[in-house]
């Protein structure tokens, strides 16, 4: 029975178990009733600027009418159908649109449900590719501190943390490489040469240019290009996890567009469906696909999720790509970029601001204060922003902005001034 005299936040506590939450020490969950553009509205009517585009999904704004109308129309026509033995217009149209904007070497698309399954499939493609070709390659390579999701393969290639520590003994075999940041490029490269000489590596998974969950850490593009080149020379398949970086956030459609070495496999989710519905795509080259193309049934990729290529999610993704390519959205991205650059110029002179960095609409820095002085600084920062109607989720002492592209200039100013006040307060 609903208890209508209680708030949604109160009713929530009875049956719901939230992600990434220690319920004993966390407070009440905030009930969000509505969202529009860059604004979230809670059950009491208080507004918050969505400074992280709801985990990097709603980049064209919440409840975007162009997208919701197309999905509503599709909903009346075909809701869901098996994608094994069947196909449909939204999936085919999406494949054509995606191939247009993906790096040119990408040719085949495999659908799934979320970022973790996208990387899980990328890992399985790399392992089975070598298995099918008769190569003895069972080890994977990943960056330290990377994050690729919460399923077992994805956890295995992610850096160790509270997220995956309890499952360590069940992991796949993974070798780790430090992230190239410029001055260490040569060292990282010779470490990689050593690893290649001593191991049979099947694939290398990485977040291109920006490691999201690690705290928006930047990767040196030249260093990464050299790693990818070496991988290619040794038939190690490269798997670009663009789940966070994809669809315009770095200022280009994909972070891989900044690199000269193109990946064999690309993982996409989050903004793929514009924040409307969950879906993911793992794309690959013709060469990867051909290793599975055979008279032998067992050489196929026997992986499949029930909601594979759901027509509604495909429609949302197709509408999202149309928006991304529009002149209006491209100028929004440039406007947010320029606004961040201006603000970064001001922040540069702040003593407490460390490692200031920007790429596209992503702006991040570390707050250089004695963490102990403030107890749990991260939670205090979070509360400061929320009280001021700004939804930012600092990662430790890293403050970052990744707002929807449609955020207005006054809304951007409100985020900046709230950060300014945090710099005074802490
Ligand atoms: C969020 C994220 C994932 C996991 O995606 P989910 O949809 O949360 O499973 C994987 N890789 C990267 C880089 C991410 O940012």
Short mmCIF file of C-alpha atoms and ligand atoms in Angstrom, two decimals, residues 56 114-116 119 147-149 207 241 243-244 269-270, ligand 1:
data_model
loop_
_atom_site.label_atom_id
_atom_site.label_comp_id
_atom_site.label_asym_id
_atom_site.label_seq_id
_atom_site.Cartn_x
_atom_site.Cartn_y
_atom_site.Cartn_z
CA UNK A 56 26.95 12.27 -18.91
CA UNK A 114 24.60 -0.32 -20.87
CA UNK A 115 28.22 0.77 -20.65
CA UNK A 116 29.33 -2.30 -18.70
CA UNK A 119 32.91 -3.11 -22.59
CA UNK A 147 36.90 2.44 -15.08
CA UNK A 148 34.98 0.23 -17.48
CA UNK A 149 31.88 -0.86 -15.57
CA UNK A 207 39.35 5.44 -21.93
CA UNK A 241 35.87 2.78 -24.08
CA UNK A 243 31.09 5.35 -22.94
CA UNK A 244 31.83 8.67 -21.18
CA UNK A 269 26.51 4.10 -24.17
CA UNK A 270 25.47 6.99 -21.85
C1 LIG B 1 29.81 4.78 -16.94
C2 LIG B 1 30.92 4.09 -17.63
C3 LIG B 1 30.89 2.70 -17.85
C4 LIG B 1 29.78 1.83 -17.34
O1 LIG B 1 28.56 2.16 -17.91
P1 LIG B 1 27.20 1.69 -17.18
O2 LIG B 1 26.13 2.09 -18.13
O3 LIG B 1 27.15 2.46 -15.89
O4 LIG B 1 27.28 0.23 -16.96
C5 LIG B 1 31.93 2.13 -18.55
N1 LIG B 1 32.95 2.87 -19.00
C6 LIG B 1 33.03 4.20 -18.80
C7 LIG B 1 34.19 4.97 -19.32
C8 LIG B 1 32.02 4.85 -18.09
O5 LIG B 1 32.09 6.18 -17.87
#
